[in-house]
Short mmCIF file of C-alpha atoms in Angstrom, two decimals:
data_model
loop_
_atom_site.label_atom_id
_atom_site.label_comp_id
_atom_site.label_asym_id
_atom_site.label_seq_id
_atom_site.Cartn_x
_atom_site.Cartn_y
_atom_site.Cartn_z
CA MET T 17 82.70 94.39 12.85
CA ASP T 18 80.36 97.71 12.73
CA ARG T 19 77.51 97.13 15.17
CA ASN T 20 74.64 99.66 15.10
CA ASN T 21 71.61 98.71 17.78
CA SER T 22 68.66 100.66 16.98
CA VAL T 23 66.77 97.61 14.67
CA PHE T 24 64.55 96.45 17.62
CA LEU T 25 63.27 92.60 17.43
CA PRO T 26 59.27 92.07 18.76
CA ILE T 27 59.15 89.65 22.23
CA GLU T 28 58.14 86.46 20.43
CA LEU T 29 60.88 86.84 17.93
CA ILE T 30 62.84 87.25 20.55
CA ILE T 31 62.11 83.90 22.20
CA GLU T 32 62.45 81.73 18.73
CA ILE T 33 66.00 83.20 19.26
CA LEU T 34 66.65 82.07 22.94
CA SER T 35 65.24 78.80 22.57
CA LEU T 36 67.93 78.25 19.79
CA LEU T 37 70.28 78.91 22.39
CA SER T 38 72.36 76.12 25.10
CA VAL T 39 71.16 76.25 28.53
CA LYS T 40 73.84 77.89 30.43
CA ASP T 41 73.14 80.55 28.51
CA ILE T 42 70.20 80.86 28.87
CA LEU T 43 70.58 81.03 32.78
CA ARG T 44 72.58 83.74 32.66
CA PHE T 45 70.59 85.96 30.09
CA LYS T 46 68.04 85.67 33.08
CA CYS T 47 70.04 88.38 34.52
CA VAL T 48 69.46 90.73 31.65
CA SER T 49 65.86 91.83 32.48
CA LYS T 50 62.69 91.16 35.15
CA SER T 51 60.64 90.20 32.06
CA TRP T 52 63.71 88.21 30.05
CA ASN T 53 64.00 85.92 33.37
CA THR T 54 60.46 85.42 33.88
CA LEU T 55 60.28 84.73 30.32
CA THR T 56 62.87 82.03 30.27
CA SER T 57 61.12 80.49 33.43
CA ASP T 58 58.22 79.93 31.21
CA SER T 59 56.70 76.47 31.11
CA ASN T 60 55.90 76.97 27.22
CA PHE T 61 58.88 78.58 26.50
CA ILE T 62 60.98 75.35 28.18
CA ASP T 63 58.96 72.68 25.96
CA LYS T 64 59.61 74.92 23.22
CA HIS T 65 63.82 74.94 23.95
CA LEU T 66 62.84 71.20 24.57
CA LYS T 67 61.68 70.26 21.97
CA ALA T 68 64.28 72.98 19.47
CA SER T 69 67.43 71.12 21.45
CA SER T 70 66.08 67.28 20.51
CA GLU T 71 66.34 68.79 16.70
CA ASN T 72 69.28 70.35 17.37
CA PRO T 73 72.07 68.16 17.15
CA HIS T 74 74.89 70.63 18.11
CA LEU T 75 72.78 71.35 21.37
CA THR T 76 71.83 67.03 22.32
CA ASN T 77 73.85 66.30 25.47
CA LEU T 78 74.99 62.51 26.61
CA SER T 79 75.28 62.30 30.47
CA ILE T 80 77.65 60.83 31.36
CA SER T 81 77.86 58.72 35.14
CA TRP T 82 80.67 57.03 36.99
CA TYR T 83 82.34 56.92 40.17
CA GLN T 84 85.55 56.95 41.04
CA ARG T 85 86.80 54.98 43.48
CA GLN T 86 89.53 56.36 45.80
CA THR T 87 90.46 54.64 48.84
CA GLN T 88 87.77 54.28 51.28
CA THR T 89 85.41 56.99 49.12
CA VAL T 90 83.67 56.92 46.15
CA THR T 91 82.65 59.32 44.47
CA TRP T 92 79.93 60.04 41.99
CA ASN T 93 79.93 62.31 39.47
CA VAL T 94 77.86 63.34 36.36
CA VAL T 95 78.67 65.71 33.41
CA PRO T 96 76.71 65.96 30.64
CA PHE T 97 78.85 65.84 26.65
CA PRO T 98 77.38 66.78 23.31
CA VAL T 99 76.90 64.25 21.19
CA HIS T 100 78.25 66.34 18.28
CA ARG T 101 81.55 66.44 20.24
CA LEU T 102 81.74 63.13 19.95
CA LEU T 103 80.46 62.62 16.55
CA LYS T 104 83.32 64.59 15.71
CA ASN T 105 85.93 63.14 17.58
CA PRO T 106 85.39 59.79 19.60
CA SER T 107 87.68 60.30 22.34
CA ALA T 108 87.78 63.88 24.19
CA ASN T 109 88.57 65.70 27.07
CA ILE T 110 86.26 66.89 29.63
CA SER T 111 86.88 69.54 32.04
CA SER T 112 86.53 68.86 35.65
CA ASP T 113 84.60 73.00 35.82
CA ASP T 114 81.99 71.05 34.06
CA PHE T 115 81.22 68.48 36.71
CA HIS T 116 78.08 67.36 38.38
CA HIS T 117 79.39 65.73 42.01
CA MET T 118 77.32 64.03 43.86
CA GLU T 119 77.65 63.39 47.82
CA ASN T 120 76.25 59.73 47.79
CA SER T 121 76.55 56.57 45.99
CA SER T 122 73.91 56.14 43.54
CA MET T 123 72.45 53.53 40.96
CA PHE T 124 70.87 55.18 37.75
CA VAL T 125 67.54 54.80 37.58
CA GLY T 126 66.11 56.25 34.79
CA SER T 127 66.78 59.24 32.50
CA CYS T 128 63.79 62.00 30.83
CA ASN T 129 63.77 65.06 28.42
CA GLY T 130 67.69 65.38 29.86
CA LEU T 131 66.47 64.72 33.41
CA LEU T 132 68.19 62.45 35.50
CA CYS T 133 67.02 60.03 38.16
CA PHE T 134 69.18 58.64 40.78
CA HIS T 135 68.66 55.99 43.58
CA SER T 136 70.83 56.70 46.44
CA TRP T 137 72.03 55.67 49.56
CA ASN T 138 74.68 57.14 52.28
CA ARG T 139 77.34 54.89 53.62
CA GLY T 140 78.35 55.06 57.06
CA PRO T 141 77.93 54.14 60.88
CA GLU T 142 74.18 54.01 60.81
CA PRO T 143 71.84 52.22 58.90
CA PRO T 144 71.71 53.56 54.87
CA PHE T 145 69.71 56.65 54.53
CA LYS T 146 67.56 55.89 50.75
CA PHE T 147 66.17 58.31 49.02
CA LEU T 148 65.59 59.19 45.18
CA HIS T 149 66.39 62.72 43.76
CA ILE T 150 66.28 64.42 40.33
CA SER T 151 69.55 66.22 38.92
CA ASN T 152 69.31 68.30 35.80
CA PRO T 153 73.00 68.70 34.48
CA ALA T 154 72.23 71.41 32.48
CA THR T 155 70.91 73.60 34.55
CA ARG T 156 72.78 72.06 37.69
CA THR T 157 70.18 71.41 39.93
CA ARG T 158 68.18 69.13 42.39
CA SER T 159 65.41 68.23 43.29
CA GLN T 160 64.95 67.93 46.92
CA GLN T 161 65.81 64.10 48.85
CA ILE T 162 62.53 62.42 47.75
CA GLU T 163 62.41 59.41 50.88
CA TYR T 164 60.62 56.20 51.03
CA THR T 165 59.58 54.13 53.70
CA PHE T 166 58.15 50.84 51.71
CA GLY T 167 61.15 47.36 52.23
CA LYS T 168 63.90 47.15 50.20
CA ASP T 169 62.48 45.16 47.30
CA PHE T 170 61.21 47.39 45.38
CA SER T 171 62.76 48.50 41.78
CA PHE T 172 61.84 52.42 40.86
CA THR T 173 61.24 53.92 36.66
CA PHE T 174 61.70 57.73 36.02
CA GLY T 175 59.33 59.14 33.60
CA TYR T 176 57.54 61.90 32.14
CA ASP T 177 53.10 62.48 31.88
CA ALA T 178 53.11 65.68 29.36
CA SER T 179 49.30 65.41 29.84
CA SER T 180 49.63 67.15 33.01
CA ARG T 181 53.62 68.51 32.61
CA THR T 182 54.53 66.07 35.74
CA TYR T 183 57.68 64.35 36.25
CA LYS T 184 56.54 60.70 38.13
CA ILE T 185 58.70 58.23 39.67
CA VAL T 186 57.05 54.80 39.65
CA ALA T 187 58.34 51.82 42.44
CA PHE T 188 57.03 48.97 41.96
CA ARG T 189 57.16 45.11 43.60
CA ALA T 190 57.38 41.82 41.77
CA ASP T 191 57.27 38.79 43.14
CA GLN T 192 56.09 35.16 42.20
CA GLY T 193 51.95 36.39 42.39
CA ASN T 194 51.94 39.04 44.11
CA SER T 195 52.82 42.98 43.01
CA GLU T 196 52.56 46.76 44.18
CA VAL T 197 52.77 49.12 42.61
CA LYS T 198 53.22 53.11 44.00
CA VAL T 199 54.09 56.49 42.61
CA PHE T 200 55.79 59.62 43.21
CA ASN T 201 55.04 63.31 41.41
CA LEU T 202 57.88 65.47 41.24
CA GLY T 203 56.67 68.08 43.49
CA ASP T 204 54.34 66.19 45.79
CA ASN T 205 55.30 65.02 48.73
CA CYS T 206 54.27 61.93 49.09
CA TRP T 207 53.64 58.20 47.29
CA ARG T 208 50.04 57.07 45.96
CA ASN T 209 48.83 53.62 46.46
CA ILE T 210 47.54 52.77 42.32
CA GLN T 211 46.00 49.69 40.98
CA ASN T 212 48.14 46.56 40.61
CA PHE T 213 49.92 45.08 37.44
CA PRO T 214 46.90 43.21 35.60
CA VAL T 215 50.01 40.46 35.02
CA VAL T 216 53.45 40.10 37.05
CA PRO T 217 56.35 41.66 35.40
CA TYR T 218 59.27 39.31 34.65
CA ASN T 219 61.03 39.18 37.68
CA ARG T 220 63.33 36.49 37.53
CA LEU T 221 63.50 32.44 36.30
CA ASP T 222 65.83 31.40 38.64
CA ASN T 223 68.39 33.59 41.40
CA CYS T 224 71.20 33.57 38.77
CA MET T 225 69.99 34.19 35.21
CA PHE T 226 68.75 36.96 35.12
CA PRO T 227 69.84 40.37 37.47
CA ARG T 228 67.33 42.60 40.01
CA TRP T 229 67.32 45.38 37.22
CA PHE T 230 67.07 44.05 33.95
CA ASN T 231 63.32 44.25 33.62
CA ASN T 232 63.03 47.37 35.64
CA GLY T 233 60.25 48.82 33.35
CA VAL T 234 60.78 51.04 30.02
CA HIS T 235 60.19 54.44 29.67
CA PHE T 236 58.51 55.49 26.21
CA CYS T 237 56.24 58.26 24.89
CA GLY T 238 53.80 58.67 28.74
CA THR T 239 53.70 55.18 29.01
CA ILE T 240 56.05 52.66 31.15
CA ASN T 241 56.32 49.08 29.86
CA TRP T 242 57.40 45.60 31.47
CA LEU T 243 57.79 41.90 29.74
CA ALA T 244 55.71 39.82 31.45
CA LEU T 245 54.21 35.95 31.10
CA ASP T 246 50.94 35.62 31.25
CA LYS T 247 48.95 32.44 30.64
CA SER T 248 45.61 33.12 30.49
CA ILE T 249 45.13 33.74 27.06
CA THR T 250 46.69 30.76 25.55
CA HIS T 251 47.24 28.19 28.54
CA ILE T 252 50.89 28.23 28.02
CA ASN T 253 52.94 30.52 29.38
CA LYS T 254 53.77 33.70 26.67
CA PHE T 255 55.72 36.52 27.24
CA VAL T 256 53.25 39.86 26.73
CA ILE T 257 54.12 43.44 27.83
CA VAL T 258 52.15 45.00 30.33
CA SER T 259 52.23 49.00 29.42
CA MET T 260 51.37 51.99 32.27
CA ASP T 261 49.87 55.01 31.27
CA LEU T 262 51.54 57.35 33.40
CA SER T 263 48.36 60.05 32.64
CA THR T 264 45.86 57.56 33.70
CA GLU T 265 47.74 55.20 36.14
CA THR T 266 46.36 52.42 34.12
CA TYR T 267 47.32 49.41 32.33
CA LYS T 268 47.38 47.98 28.83
CA GLN T 269 48.41 44.63 27.86
CA PHE T 270 50.12 43.93 24.14
CA MET T 271 51.12 40.78 22.28
CA LEU T 272 54.58 40.34 20.83
CA PRO T 273 55.15 39.10 17.54
CA LEU T 274 54.93 35.51 16.73
CA GLY T 275 58.00 33.54 17.72
CA LEU T 276 59.26 36.52 20.11
CA ASP T 277 56.59 35.64 22.74
CA GLU T 278 57.82 31.98 23.90
CA MET T 279 59.31 31.25 27.12
CA PRO T 280 62.81 29.93 27.15
CA ILE T 281 63.16 26.38 28.30
CA PHE T 282 66.30 26.28 30.49
CA SER T 283 67.78 22.64 31.65
CA MET W 22 39.88 82.51 -22.24
CA ALA W 23 42.63 79.31 -23.41
CA GLN W 24 44.60 78.02 -20.73
CA GLU W 25 48.51 78.25 -21.40
CA ALA W 26 50.33 75.53 -21.63
CA SER W 27 51.28 74.56 -17.88
CA SER W 28 54.90 74.25 -18.69
CA SER W 29 55.69 78.11 -18.83
CA THR W 30 55.14 78.47 -15.05
CA SER W 31 58.35 77.65 -14.31
CA SER W 32 59.94 80.05 -15.62
CA LYS W 33 56.94 82.93 -14.69
CA THR W 34 58.37 85.66 -13.32
CA ILE W 35 55.98 87.55 -10.50
CA SER W 36 56.73 91.78 -10.13
CA LEU W 37 57.52 92.82 -5.73
CA LYS W 38 56.97 96.30 -4.93
CA THR W 39 58.86 96.90 -1.96
CA GLY W 40 57.58 99.54 0.81
CA ASP W 41 59.44 102.25 -0.45
CA GLY W 42 58.39 102.06 -4.38
CA GLU W 43 61.27 100.05 -5.68
CA ILE W 44 59.92 96.84 -8.07
CA PHE W 45 62.25 93.68 -8.01
CA GLU W 46 61.39 90.49 -9.92
CA ILE W 47 61.31 86.80 -8.36
CA GLU W 48 60.73 83.36 -10.14
CA ALA W 49 57.50 82.28 -9.38
CA SER W 50 58.91 78.80 -7.59
CA ALA W 51 61.44 81.20 -5.26
CA ALA W 52 57.76 83.14 -4.23
CA LYS W 53 56.42 80.05 -3.55
CA GLN W 54 59.34 79.84 -0.50
CA MET W 55 57.41 83.13 0.84
CA LYS W 56 53.67 81.58 2.03
CA THR W 57 53.06 85.59 2.92
CA VAL W 58 53.77 86.34 -1.29
CA GLN W 59 52.09 83.27 -2.37
CA ARG W 60 49.22 84.79 -0.02
CA LEU W 61 48.98 87.71 -2.17
CA ILE W 62 49.35 86.11 -5.26
CA ASP W 63 46.58 83.98 -4.77
CA ASP W 64 44.52 86.57 -3.86
CA LEU W 65 45.78 88.78 -6.94
CA GLY W 66 46.72 87.25 -9.44
CA ASP W 67 50.22 86.13 -10.85
CA ASP W 68 50.07 89.29 -13.34
CA ILE W 69 50.20 92.39 -11.01
CA THR W 70 52.61 93.68 -9.39
CA ILE W 71 52.63 92.12 -5.26
CA PRO W 72 52.70 94.94 -2.88
CA LEU W 73 54.92 94.48 0.16
CA HIS W 74 54.69 97.33 2.34
CA ASN W 75 57.27 95.93 5.35
CA VAL W 76 59.84 95.01 3.48
CA PHE W 77 62.24 97.93 1.74
CA SER W 78 64.81 98.08 -1.30
CA LYS W 79 67.65 97.68 1.33
CA GLU W 80 67.15 93.90 1.92
CA LEU W 81 64.50 92.27 -0.67
CA PRO W 82 67.25 91.89 -3.31
CA LYS W 83 69.33 90.22 -0.43
CA ILE W 84 66.28 87.80 0.13
CA ILE W 85 65.81 87.24 -3.59
CA GLU W 86 69.47 85.88 -3.70
CA TYR W 87 68.90 83.85 -1.09
CA TYR W 88 65.35 82.30 -2.62
CA LYS W 89 67.48 82.12 -6.47
CA LYS W 90 70.13 79.87 -4.81
CA ASP W 91 67.84 77.95 -2.81
CA ILE W 92 65.81 77.05 -6.51
CA THR W 93 68.28 77.07 -9.11
CA GLY W 94 70.90 74.68 -6.01
CA GLU W 95 71.64 73.41 -3.15
CA ILE W 96 72.31 75.69 -0.20
CA THR W 97 75.58 75.24 0.91
CA LYS W 98 77.47 76.29 4.53
CA ASP W 99 79.85 78.06 2.31
CA PHE W 100 77.38 80.10 0.81
CA GLU W 101 75.50 80.79 4.20
CA ALA W 102 78.36 81.35 5.66
CA GLU W 103 79.30 84.28 2.72
CA PHE W 104 75.99 85.34 2.20
CA VAL W 105 75.77 86.64 6.28
CA LYS W 106 79.56 87.55 6.29
CA ASP W 107 79.43 91.52 5.85
CA LEU W 108 76.02 92.17 7.61
CA ASN W 109 76.30 94.09 10.89
CA ASP W 110 73.91 93.20 13.56
CA ASP W 111 71.39 95.74 12.40
CA GLU W 112 71.12 94.25 8.55
CA VAL W 113 70.52 90.78 10.25
CA LYS W 114 67.74 92.19 12.35
CA VAL W 115 66.11 94.05 9.17
CA LEU W 116 66.56 90.40 6.98
CA PHE W 117 65.53 88.20 9.89
CA LEU W 118 62.60 90.78 10.75
CA ALA W 119 61.48 90.22 6.61
CA ALA W 120 62.02 86.93 6.73
CA ASN W 121 59.19 86.77 9.46
CA TYR W 122 56.33 88.85 7.61
CA LEU W 123 57.08 87.15 4.46
CA ASP W 124 56.93 83.62 6.18
CA ALA W 125 59.75 82.86 4.58
CA ASN W 126 60.29 79.69 6.67
CA LYS W 127 63.89 78.26 5.63
CA LEU W 128 65.74 82.15 5.58
CA PHE W 129 63.70 82.61 9.08
CA GLU W 130 65.17 79.50 10.37
CA PHE W 131 68.79 79.88 9.26
CA LEU W 132 68.93 83.47 10.24
CA SER W 133 67.36 83.08 13.44
CA GLN W 134 70.41 80.33 13.93
CA ASN W 135 72.84 82.63 13.05
CA ILE W 136 71.81 85.26 14.94
CA ALA W 137 71.41 82.50 17.94
CA ASP W 138 75.27 81.85 17.00
CA ARG W 139 76.22 85.47 16.80
CA LEU W 140 75.40 85.22 20.91
CA GLU W 141 76.74 82.43 21.86
CA SER W 142 79.06 83.29 24.98
CA LYS W 143 78.43 86.69 25.06
CA SER W 144 77.71 88.13 28.08
CA VAL W 145 74.76 90.13 29.99
CA GLU W 146 75.92 94.08 28.89
CA TYR W 147 76.15 92.40 25.34
CA VAL W 148 72.80 91.17 25.24
CA ARG W 149 70.89 93.99 26.54
CA LYS W 150 72.57 96.36 24.05
CA TYR W 151 72.15 94.22 21.60
CA PHE W 152 68.46 94.02 22.01
CA GLY W 153 68.05 97.16 23.45
CA VAL W 154 66.50 96.23 26.84
CA GLU W 155 66.54 97.88 29.86
CA ASN W 156 68.25 96.71 33.21
CA ASP W 157 65.29 96.65 35.25
CA PHE W 158 67.52 94.85 37.67
CA THR W 159 68.16 96.55 41.30
CA PRO W 160 71.96 96.36 41.94
CA GLU W 161 71.18 93.65 45.04
CA GLU W 162 68.87 91.94 42.30
CA GLU W 163 71.18 91.62 39.96
CA SER W 164 74.16 90.09 42.06
CA LYS W 165 72.29 87.59 43.58
CA LEU W 166 71.23 86.52 40.62
CA ARG W 167 74.64 86.57 39.14
CA GLU W 168 75.84 84.54 41.78
CA GLU W 169 73.42 82.13 42.48
CA ARG W 170 74.11 81.04 38.56
CA ALA W 171 77.98 81.77 38.85
CA TRP W 172 79.09 78.61 36.78
CA SER W 173 77.35 79.72 33.92
CA PHE W 174 79.68 83.02 34.20
CA ARG W 175 82.81 81.40 33.14
CA GLY W 176 84.11 81.15 29.92
CA ILE W 177 82.42 84.09 28.35
CA LYS W 178 83.75 86.01 25.16
CA GLU W 179 85.11 89.43 25.74
CA ASP W 180 82.80 92.06 24.32
CA GLU W 181 84.49 93.92 21.48
#
């Protein structure tokens, strides 16, 4: 194909095209020039790219994480996998070049805008050192280790506050009548105590009915939502949803549709 | 003046005059898809030849061809592939600029995706040439950046 290159596109149109490329291509093209390096790091560009990729089936990726147990060691891996390939062919091969190996044992906490949050610990002779971290499988980068010193009965949820463009991890402890909530903003270096739940998230009916992570909170549109039991409105225990707004860090409560709010009775 | 029956507007044609003075006809319904043209029609009326200073006789017929297909039938993947098949890089860029000027959304999105496809997995040098961008990194700066993301340099296409 004959290639002359005398037509120049203005920067706004170049940005339109770049927002359609894969993350791998964009990261490589940061080497094109200093201005390309800067503009591809601009948060407006990143938002634009995120929006375009969520609308483009060719760029939507599934993150697959698994662990392999080999004798005494367990290796954790994550790989981003294009959804459209799975739709075309339900069985596919993944090149080990694309793996993102994780050095520690990890539990998946949540994902948001392509970022994955893990709760990790290292096994070893000393007491396990626990921390959280956020990884971006598309750019193959990860955040610093986020440590915490508050006990082990805390659960975690991961979410995004669009108004301040901050990713947040919510740590909470919900016992029978008692609860505590803390928030960590990615980029900060400390946890903050915030307002407590108005109604405590439903923990478990008894020790074997529901696993611990059953009600860790669902992230949706800048809020995190938990199922809770509330007696105050109808004097009978009814399920409600307690919803935390990530920008104001305050709560709202929602009633469930009739029929879905009854607490199951177990004999 | 008595209003004509509106059923005649569907076959109405608009005259467009390019920057280099040539005149082309387009259906009114196709012109509606190009917001810049529609705005000019709203301002100047649909009986006047609409001047398009930034679009030329080389590319306008191709744009008209695209929208003719859009209003009479479905634009298929095959049609789109055929549409860009013989265009070189400059020709695609000129069409892209024209679609932007004309605010012709469908064509603009199709061409941006087409250009993005042409750049997929290409080398840094290829992209510099394509956009006419000067490398203002020092050799040390550039090799540091490349090292930091060595994985993104794997599996790229050979330059022609």
